[in-house]
């Protein structure tokens, strides 16, 4: 009997998902494997909502944004069912068996890697692909979706320049990225932002204002501030990491109640809302005397057709995934390693986040060209 592969996409959508589904599907079909899609992430697997992925379904999807399978952020072990949160892991395992799957491919970001690992621990054969516009999945050089989103954010920064220039304004542009700064830093450098604020570097609004005033003194009466949605000022940064560390310690001790409290407290920080961005804009207006406006790019950054680089990357990891399936490798993520891929055990991926290291060449390049990163 030929191998039977299930596929689902979970977490926030990301350009390149359809290219990855197509690559897995076409490679698998050409090797006489069978393939079945599940709709809307782990929820669709739990509810056994499937989609046939034959040659027709896989055709003409390479260039399409989003995911033809649909997605959700539902977790197998904590799924809203009616008014309750329920552990639906058993139902998921039953449907895996009912469909006679040999392996399940889960395509997603950090959260999906965690959920997929849990299913692997329950005995399912799991392979994951790393995708997210945030580029923050550990153990892989890059994730597909990132390049497209960086291009969109760069284009926005380009466009904001002419209006900021014409009105002699500050424009604070909020860029996604969850708690990592890859997207803001990459697009900020490419889009020539004068200030780039990322979660990895605590910022001081007075330092940002001084950089803008310095530009004014040199005769430039506008500034573009690219701020990551998770960026924090010095005070918030200290408090955020205090709560984070307390949560980790409570988790390690099995103290669920403290961990829950810390989680609730952390919910008010950074990427969860745009309060910081709005406050920063106001502070800069007060400190510089220039008018300031806010642009929140939001989900616009995740939409539309994937870039050539993302199509290529998603096709590479998708095709490689089928190679690993043929070799009988499971419990792994197909990671990008330069021009190659490598199989990384899921246990080495989960619970980690790839943040921007302070010695990264992008950080050095930004400082070298005189971009203010908010700290000095
Ligand atoms: O993880 C991708 C991402 O776009 C983050 O950058 C952002 O914080 C989050 O998803 C938004 O989530 P949602 O689509 O659920 O609002």
GROMACS .gro file of C-alpha atoms and ligand atoms in nm:
model
  392
    1UNK     CA    1   0.000   0.000   0.000
    2UNK     CA    2   0.137   0.347  -0.089
    3UNK     CA    3   0.217   0.596   0.188
    4UNK     CA    4  -0.072   0.818   0.295
    5UNK     CA    5   0.020   1.176   0.394
    6UNK     CA    6  -0.207   1.418   0.579
    7UNK     CA    7  -0.137   1.795   0.565
    8UNK     CA    8  -0.265   2.085   0.770
    9UNK     CA    9  -0.174   2.452   0.802
   10UNK     CA   10  -0.202   2.613   1.147
   11UNK     CA   11  -0.144   2.949   1.316
   12UNK     CA   12  -0.146   3.284   1.137
   13UNK     CA   13  -0.144   3.253   0.759
   14UNK     CA   14   0.173   3.336   0.574
   15UNK     CA   15   0.255   3.392   0.206
   16UNK     CA   16   0.402   3.072   0.059
   17UNK     CA   17   0.169   2.827   0.234
   18UNK     CA   18   0.004   2.724  -0.093
   19UNK     CA   19   0.344   2.689  -0.259
   20UNK     CA   20   0.443   2.449   0.021
   21UNK     CA   21   0.117   2.250  -0.004
   22UNK     CA   22   0.168   2.227  -0.380
   23UNK     CA   23   0.529   2.114  -0.344
   24UNK     CA   24   0.444   1.842  -0.094
   25UNK     CA   25   0.142   1.734  -0.298
   26UNK     CA   26   0.307   1.725  -0.638
   27UNK     CA   27   0.621   1.552  -0.509
   28UNK     CA   28   0.415   1.295  -0.316
   29UNK     CA   29   0.181   1.221  -0.609
   30UNK     CA   30   0.476   1.178  -0.845
   31UNK     CA   31   0.609   0.913  -0.605
   32UNK     CA   32   0.274   0.732  -0.592
   33UNK     CA   33   0.193   0.847  -0.240
   34UNK     CA   34  -0.158   0.949  -0.141
   35UNK     CA   35  -0.233   1.286   0.015
   36UNK     CA   36  -0.519   1.433   0.217
   37UNK     CA   37  -0.569   1.789   0.339
   38UNK     CA   38  -0.733   1.886   0.669
   39UNK     CA   39  -0.915   2.217   0.687
   40UNK     CA   40  -0.855   2.496   0.937
   41UNK     CA   41  -0.557   2.354   1.123
   42UNK     CA   42  -0.590   2.113   1.415
   43UNK     CA   43  -0.962   2.193   1.440
   44UNK     CA   44  -1.030   2.041   1.100
   45UNK     CA   45  -0.838   1.728   1.197
   46UNK     CA   46  -1.038   1.706   1.518
   47UNK     CA   47  -1.366   1.745   1.325
   48UNK     CA   48  -1.241   1.526   1.040
   49UNK     CA   49  -1.303   1.796   0.780
   50UNK     CA   50  -1.089   1.696   0.486
   51UNK     CA   51  -1.003   1.827   0.141
   52UNK     CA   52  -0.890   1.614  -0.152
   53UNK     CA   53  -0.552   1.729  -0.275
   54UNK     CA   54  -0.542   1.586  -0.625
   55UNK     CA   55  -0.357   1.736  -0.923
   56UNK     CA   56  -0.649   1.965  -0.999
   57UNK     CA   57  -0.663   2.104  -0.645
   58UNK     CA   58  -0.286   2.161  -0.650
   59UNK     CA   59  -0.289   2.341  -0.980
   60UNK     CA   60  -0.269   2.724  -1.002
   61UNK     CA   61  -0.209   2.776  -0.631
   62UNK     CA   62   0.164   2.859  -0.638
   63UNK     CA   63   0.104   3.232  -0.661
   64UNK     CA   64  -0.195   3.252  -0.428
   65UNK     CA   65  -0.170   3.411  -0.082
   66UNK     CA   66  -0.327   3.255   0.227
   67UNK     CA   67  -0.386   2.881   0.242
   68UNK     CA   68  -0.634   2.676   0.040
   69UNK     CA   69  -0.673   2.455   0.347
   70UNK     CA   70  -0.771   2.739   0.579
   71UNK     CA   71  -0.608   2.780   0.919
   72UNK     CA   72  -0.685   2.841   1.284
   73UNK     CA   73  -0.497   2.900   1.606
   74UNK     CA   74  -0.681   2.614   1.784
   75UNK     CA   75  -0.461   2.385   1.990
   76UNK     CA   76  -0.531   2.010   2.020
   77UNK     CA   77  -0.503   2.011   2.400
   78UNK     CA   78  -0.698   2.335   2.458
   79UNK     CA   79  -0.970   2.369   2.197
   80UNK     CA   80  -1.285   2.579   2.237
   81UNK     CA   81  -1.578   2.340   2.212
   82UNK     CA   82  -1.913   2.504   2.290
   83UNK     CA   83  -1.843   2.724   2.590
   84UNK     CA   84  -1.560   2.510   2.715
   85UNK     CA   85  -1.189   2.460   2.653
   86UNK     CA   86  -1.137   2.090   2.597
   87UNK     CA   87  -0.847   1.856   2.540
   88UNK     CA   88  -0.930   1.709   2.198
   89UNK     CA   89  -0.603   1.520   2.150
   90UNK     CA   90  -0.774   1.178   2.158
   91UNK     CA   91  -1.025   1.282   1.889
   92UNK     CA   92  -0.734   1.402   1.675
   93UNK     CA   93  -0.544   1.074   1.722
   94UNK     CA   94  -0.863   0.879   1.635
   95UNK     CA   95  -0.906   1.071   1.309
   96UNK     CA   96  -0.541   1.017   1.221
   97UNK     CA   97  -0.609   0.641   1.254
   98UNK     CA   98  -0.950   0.655   1.084
   99UNK     CA   99  -0.791   0.811   0.776
  100UNK     CA  100  -0.511   0.552   0.778
  101UNK     CA  101  -0.245   0.822   0.777
  102UNK     CA  102   0.120   0.718   0.777
  103UNK     CA  103   0.237   1.069   0.855
  104UNK     CA  104   0.090   1.411   0.927
  105UNK     CA  105   0.264   1.724   0.798
  106UNK     CA  106   0.191   2.031   1.012
  107UNK     CA  107   0.290   2.363   0.856
  108UNK     CA  108   0.316   2.649   1.103
  109UNK     CA  109   0.514   2.879   1.328
  110UNK     CA  110   0.640   2.837   1.684
  111UNK     CA  111   0.301   2.750   1.835
  112UNK     CA  112   0.234   2.488   1.569
  113UNK     CA  113   0.574   2.326   1.631
  114UNK     CA  114   0.475   2.290   1.997
  115UNK     CA  115   0.132   2.144   1.920
  116UNK     CA  116   0.277   1.909   1.660
  117UNK     CA  117   0.539   1.790   1.908
  118UNK     CA  118   0.265   1.707   2.158
  119UNK     CA  119   0.095   1.488   1.894
  120UNK     CA  120   0.429   1.324   1.816
  121UNK     CA  121   0.463   1.243   2.186
  122UNK     CA  122   0.120   1.076   2.165
  123UNK     CA  123   0.262   0.841   1.904
  124UNK     CA  124   0.163   1.008   1.574
  125UNK     CA  125   0.418   1.032   1.294
  126UNK     CA  126   0.467   1.405   1.254
  127UNK     CA  127   0.680   1.623   1.028
  128UNK     CA  128   0.661   2.001   1.038
  129UNK     CA  129   0.755   2.285   0.806
  130UNK     CA  130   0.847   2.624   0.959
  131UNK     CA  131   0.645   2.919   0.830
  132UNK     CA  132   0.577   3.263   0.970
  133UNK     CA  133   0.620   3.622   0.862
  134UNK     CA  134   0.793   3.679   1.199
  135UNK     CA  135   1.097   3.460   1.111
  136UNK     CA  136   1.125   3.366   1.478
  137UNK     CA  137   1.117   2.984   1.463
  138UNK     CA  138   1.425   2.837   1.630
  139UNK     CA  139   1.674   2.608   1.454
  140UNK     CA  140   1.599   2.724   1.100
  141UNK     CA  141   1.782   2.996   0.907
  142UNK     CA  142   1.459   3.144   0.776
  143UNK     CA  143   1.084   3.081   0.749
  144UNK     CA  144   0.876   3.128   0.436
  145UNK     CA  145   0.643   3.427   0.447
  146UNK     CA  146   0.911   3.649   0.596
  147UNK     CA  147   1.052   3.772   0.266
  148UNK     CA  148   0.710   3.870   0.131
  149UNK     CA  149   0.609   4.052   0.449
  150UNK     CA  150   0.945   4.231   0.459
  151UNK     CA  151   0.886   4.345   0.100
  152UNK     CA  152   0.538   4.475   0.182
  153UNK     CA  153   0.661   4.662   0.491
  154UNK     CA  154   0.952   4.806   0.292
  155UNK     CA  155   0.715   4.929   0.023
  156UNK     CA  156   0.501   5.094   0.293
  157UNK     CA  157   0.806   5.270   0.442
  158UNK     CA  158   0.906   5.389   0.094
  159UNK     CA  159   0.562   5.539   0.043
  160UNK     CA  160   0.549   5.696   0.388
  161UNK     CA  161   0.868   5.889   0.310
  162UNK     CA  162   0.711   6.122   0.054
  163UNK     CA  163   0.409   6.212   0.266
  164UNK     CA  164   0.622   6.258   0.582
  165UNK     CA  165   0.858   6.476   0.381
  166UNK     CA  166   0.580   6.690   0.231
  167UNK     CA  167   0.414   6.758   0.567
  168UNK     CA  168   0.736   6.784   0.773
  169UNK     CA  169   0.604   6.512   1.000
  170UNK     CA  170   0.720   6.216   1.199
  171UNK     CA  171   0.550   5.897   1.083
  172UNK     CA  172   0.561   5.607   1.325
  173UNK     CA  173   0.497   5.287   1.133
  174UNK     CA  174   0.408   4.976   1.334
  175UNK     CA  175   0.534   4.653   1.185
  176UNK     CA  176   0.435   4.299   1.289
  177UNK     CA  177   0.678   4.039   1.421
  178UNK     CA  178   0.522   3.925   1.751
  179UNK     CA  179   0.805   3.945   2.006
  180UNK     CA  180   1.087   3.947   1.754
  181UNK     CA  181   1.237   4.230   1.552
  182UNK     CA  182   1.333   4.059   1.225
  183UNK     CA  183   1.055   4.214   1.019
  184UNK     CA  184   1.093   4.568   1.156
  185UNK     CA  185   1.472   4.557   1.135
  186UNK     CA  186   1.487   4.408   0.784
  187UNK     CA  187   1.223   4.635   0.634
  188UNK     CA  188   1.344   4.932   0.839
  189UNK     CA  189   1.692   4.901   0.692
  190UNK     CA  190   1.565   4.831   0.339
  191UNK     CA  191   1.310   5.114   0.364
  192UNK     CA  192   1.561   5.364   0.504
  193UNK     CA  193   1.381   5.426   0.834
  194UNK     CA  194   1.558   5.686   1.047
  195UNK     CA  195   1.469   5.504   1.368
  196UNK     CA  196   1.410   5.131   1.409
  197UNK     CA  197   1.275   4.995   1.737
  198UNK     CA  198   1.274   4.621   1.801
  199UNK     CA  199   1.175   4.408   2.102
  200UNK     CA  200   1.531   4.290   2.153
  201UNK     CA  201   1.655   4.646   2.228
  202UNK     CA  202   1.482   4.848   2.503
  203UNK     CA  203   1.426   5.199   2.376
  204UNK     CA  204   1.429   5.536   2.543
  205UNK     CA  205   1.179   5.783   2.389
  206UNK     CA  206   1.418   6.070   2.479
  207UNK     CA  207   1.693   5.905   2.272
  208UNK     CA  208   1.454   5.868   1.977
  209UNK     CA  209   1.346   6.231   2.011
  210UNK     CA  210   1.711   6.342   2.023
  211UNK     CA  211   1.783   6.157   1.697
  212UNK     CA  212   1.484   6.326   1.531
  213UNK     CA  213   1.590   6.669   1.664
  214UNK     CA  214   1.941   6.611   1.534
  215UNK     CA  215   1.792   6.554   1.188
  216UNK     CA  216   1.594   6.879   1.230
  217UNK     CA  217   1.913   7.066   1.322
  218UNK     CA  218   2.071   6.930   1.005
  219UNK     CA  219   1.777   7.067   0.803
  220UNK     CA  220   1.557   6.756   0.769
  221UNK     CA  221   1.214   6.818   0.911
  222UNK     CA  222   1.068   6.472   0.880
  223UNK     CA  223   1.151   6.130   1.020
  224UNK     CA  224   1.032   5.774   0.969
  225UNK     CA  225   1.018   5.554   1.278
  226UNK     CA  226   0.977   5.180   1.211
  227UNK     CA  227   0.856   5.023   1.531
  228UNK     CA  228   0.806   4.650   1.585
  229UNK     CA  229   0.470   4.572   1.745
  230UNK     CA  230   0.658   4.405   2.033
  231UNK     CA  231   0.907   4.686   2.099
  232UNK     CA  232   0.923   4.806   2.460
  233UNK     CA  233   1.062   5.112   2.629
  234UNK     CA  234   1.322   5.065   2.904
  235UNK     CA  235   1.073   5.048   3.191
  236UNK     CA  236   0.839   4.806   3.015
  237UNK     CA  237   1.131   4.593   2.900
  238UNK     CA  238   1.248   4.540   3.258
  239UNK     CA  239   0.898   4.454   3.379
  240UNK     CA  240   0.826   4.229   3.079
  241UNK     CA  241   1.135   4.017   3.141
  242UNK     CA  242   1.068   4.006   3.516
  243UNK     CA  243   0.722   3.860   3.448
  244UNK     CA  244   0.854   3.628   3.177
  245UNK     CA  245   1.123   3.486   3.406
  246UNK     CA  246   0.874   3.448   3.690
  247UNK     CA  247   0.640   3.260   3.456
  248UNK     CA  248   0.919   3.028   3.342
  249UNK     CA  249   1.021   2.956   3.702
  250UNK     CA  250   0.660   2.888   3.800
  251UNK     CA  251   0.618   2.654   3.503
  252UNK     CA  252   0.935   2.467   3.591
  253UNK     CA  253   0.802   2.419   3.946
  254UNK     CA  254   0.461   2.310   3.816
  255UNK     CA  255   0.300   2.616   3.981
  256UNK     CA  256   0.014   2.657   3.734
  257UNK     CA  257  -0.164   2.935   3.922
  258UNK     CA  258   0.139   3.170   3.926
  259UNK     CA  259   0.218   3.085   3.561
  260UNK     CA  260  -0.141   3.177   3.468
  261UNK     CA  261  -0.122   3.505   3.660
  262UNK     CA  262   0.204   3.596   3.489
  263UNK     CA  263   0.050   3.512   3.152
  264UNK     CA  264  -0.241   3.745   3.222
  265UNK     CA  265  -0.003   4.022   3.326
  266UNK     CA  266   0.206   3.972   3.012
  267UNK     CA  267  -0.104   4.008   2.795
  268UNK     CA  268  -0.094   4.387   2.823
  269UNK     CA  269   0.253   4.410   2.669
  270UNK     CA  270   0.383   4.492   2.323
  271UNK     CA  271   0.239   4.299   2.033
  272UNK     CA  272  -0.101   4.241   2.194
  273UNK     CA  273  -0.214   4.595   2.114
  274UNK     CA  274  -0.089   4.916   1.954
  275UNK     CA  275  -0.092   5.125   2.273
  276UNK     CA  276   0.286   5.158   2.281
  277UNK     CA  277   0.300   5.281   1.924
  278UNK     CA  278   0.032   5.542   1.984
  279UNK     CA  279   0.195   5.656   2.308
  280UNK     CA  280   0.538   5.680   2.144
  281UNK     CA  281   0.398   5.894   1.863
  282UNK     CA  282   0.247   6.133   2.118
  283UNK     CA  283   0.567   6.149   2.322
  284UNK     CA  284   0.771   6.227   2.010
  285UNK     CA  285   0.531   6.501   1.911
  286UNK     CA  286   0.567   6.658   2.257
  287UNK     CA  287   0.944   6.621   2.270
  288UNK     CA  288   1.025   6.742   1.917
  289UNK     CA  289   0.750   6.988   1.837
  290UNK     CA  290   0.691   6.810   1.506
  291UNK     CA  291   0.354   6.667   1.414
  292UNK     CA  292   0.344   6.289   1.431
  293UNK     CA  293   0.119   6.032   1.264
  294UNK     CA  294   0.083   5.658   1.316
  295UNK     CA  295   0.047   5.392   1.046
  296UNK     CA  296  -0.030   5.039   1.163
  297UNK     CA  297   0.040   4.796   0.880
  298UNK     CA  298  -0.130   4.504   1.057
  299UNK     CA  299  -0.256   4.207   0.856
  300UNK     CA  300  -0.190   4.383   0.527
  301UNK     CA  301   0.165   4.246   0.571
  302UNK     CA  302   0.042   3.885   0.558
  303UNK     CA  303  -0.181   3.914   0.254
  304UNK     CA  304  -0.139   3.864  -0.116
  305UNK     CA  305   0.089   3.681  -0.350
  306UNK     CA  306   0.418   3.541  -0.215
  307UNK     CA  307   0.749   3.682  -0.336
  308UNK     CA  308   0.968   3.475  -0.569
  309UNK     CA  309   1.205   3.401  -0.277
  310UNK     CA  310   0.918   3.266  -0.065
  311UNK     CA  311   0.778   3.054  -0.348
  312UNK     CA  312   1.122   2.908  -0.400
  313UNK     CA  313   1.182   2.848  -0.029
  314UNK     CA  314   0.840   2.691   0.027
  315UNK     CA  315   0.889   2.465  -0.276
  316UNK     CA  316   1.233   2.357  -0.152
  317UNK     CA  317   1.118   2.268   0.201
  318UNK     CA  318   0.797   2.109   0.071
  319UNK     CA  319   0.980   1.879  -0.170
  320UNK     CA  320   1.245   1.799   0.094
  321UNK     CA  321   0.969   1.708   0.337
  322UNK     CA  322   0.860   1.423   0.107
  323UNK     CA  323   1.222   1.298   0.092
  324UNK     CA  324   1.227   1.279   0.472
  325UNK     CA  325   0.892   1.099   0.471
  326UNK     CA  326   1.033   0.842   0.228
  327UNK     CA  327   1.331   0.792   0.455
  328UNK     CA  328   1.094   0.727   0.744
  329UNK     CA  329   1.202   1.033   0.945
  330UNK     CA  330   0.938   1.165   1.184
  331UNK     CA  331   0.927   1.385   1.490
  332UNK     CA  332   1.127   1.641   1.294
  333UNK     CA  333   1.103   1.990   1.148
  334UNK     CA  334   1.237   2.047   0.796
  335UNK     CA  335   1.475   2.334   0.871
  336UNK     CA  336   1.651   2.562   0.625
  337UNK     CA  337   2.028   2.535   0.645
  338UNK     CA  338   2.185   2.769   0.389
  339UNK     CA  339   2.108   2.624   0.047
  340UNK     CA  340   2.010   2.290   0.200
  341UNK     CA  341   1.756   2.157   0.443
  342UNK     CA  342   1.815   1.955   0.756
  343UNK     CA  343   1.592   1.744   0.980
  344UNK     CA  344   1.584   1.895   1.329
  345UNK     CA  345   1.419   1.691   1.608
  346UNK     CA  346   1.104   1.873   1.723
  347UNK     CA  347   1.219   1.850   2.084
  348UNK     CA  348   1.506   2.083   1.990
  349UNK     CA  349   1.271   2.339   1.833
  350UNK     CA  350   0.989   2.375   2.085
  351UNK     CA  351   0.999   2.626   2.366
  352UNK     CA  352   1.260   2.837   2.187
  353UNK     CA  353   1.235   3.157   1.987
  354UNK     CA  354   1.484   3.292   1.737
  355UNK     CA  355   1.532   3.656   1.837
  356UNK     CA  356   1.763   3.907   1.669
  357UNK     CA  357   2.107   3.860   1.829
  358UNK     CA  358   2.282   4.182   1.927
  359UNK     CA  359   2.588   4.085   1.722
  360UNK     CA  360   2.380   4.023   1.408
  361UNK     CA  361   2.518   4.194   1.094
  362UNK     CA  362   2.184   4.369   1.038
  363UNK     CA  363   2.214   4.543   1.376
  364UNK     CA  364   2.570   4.651   1.294
  365UNK     CA  365   2.472   4.770   0.944
  366UNK     CA  366   2.181   4.975   1.079
  367UNK     CA  367   2.406   5.148   1.333
  368UNK     CA  368   2.678   5.200   1.070
  369UNK     CA  369   2.446   5.396   0.845
  370UNK     CA  370   2.338   5.614   1.139
  371UNK     CA  371   1.998   5.458   1.214
  372UNK     CA  372   1.885   5.518   1.570
  373UNK     CA  373   1.790   5.191   1.742
  374UNK     CA  374   1.646   5.373   2.042
  375UNK     CA  375   1.915   5.285   2.294
  376UNK     CA  376   2.189   5.540   2.225
  377LIG     O1  377   0.270   3.531   1.393
  377LIG     C1  378   0.232   3.606   1.283
  377LIG     C2  379   0.158   3.729   1.326
  377LIG     O2  380   0.122   3.801   1.212
  377LIG     C3  381   0.233   3.819   1.425
  377LIG     O3  382   0.326   3.902   1.361
  377LIG     C4  383   0.120   3.894   1.490
  377LIG     O4  384   0.154   3.937   1.619
  377LIG     C5  385   0.012   3.790   1.496
  377LIG     O5  386   0.041   3.694   1.396
  377LIG     C6  387  -0.129   3.841   1.474
  377LIG     O6  388  -0.216   3.739   1.498
  377LIG     P1  389  -0.367   3.733   1.449
  377LIG     O7  390  -0.366   3.708   1.302
  377LIG     O8  391  -0.423   3.618   1.525
  377LIG     O9  392  -0.427   3.864   1.483
   0.00000   0.00000   0.00000
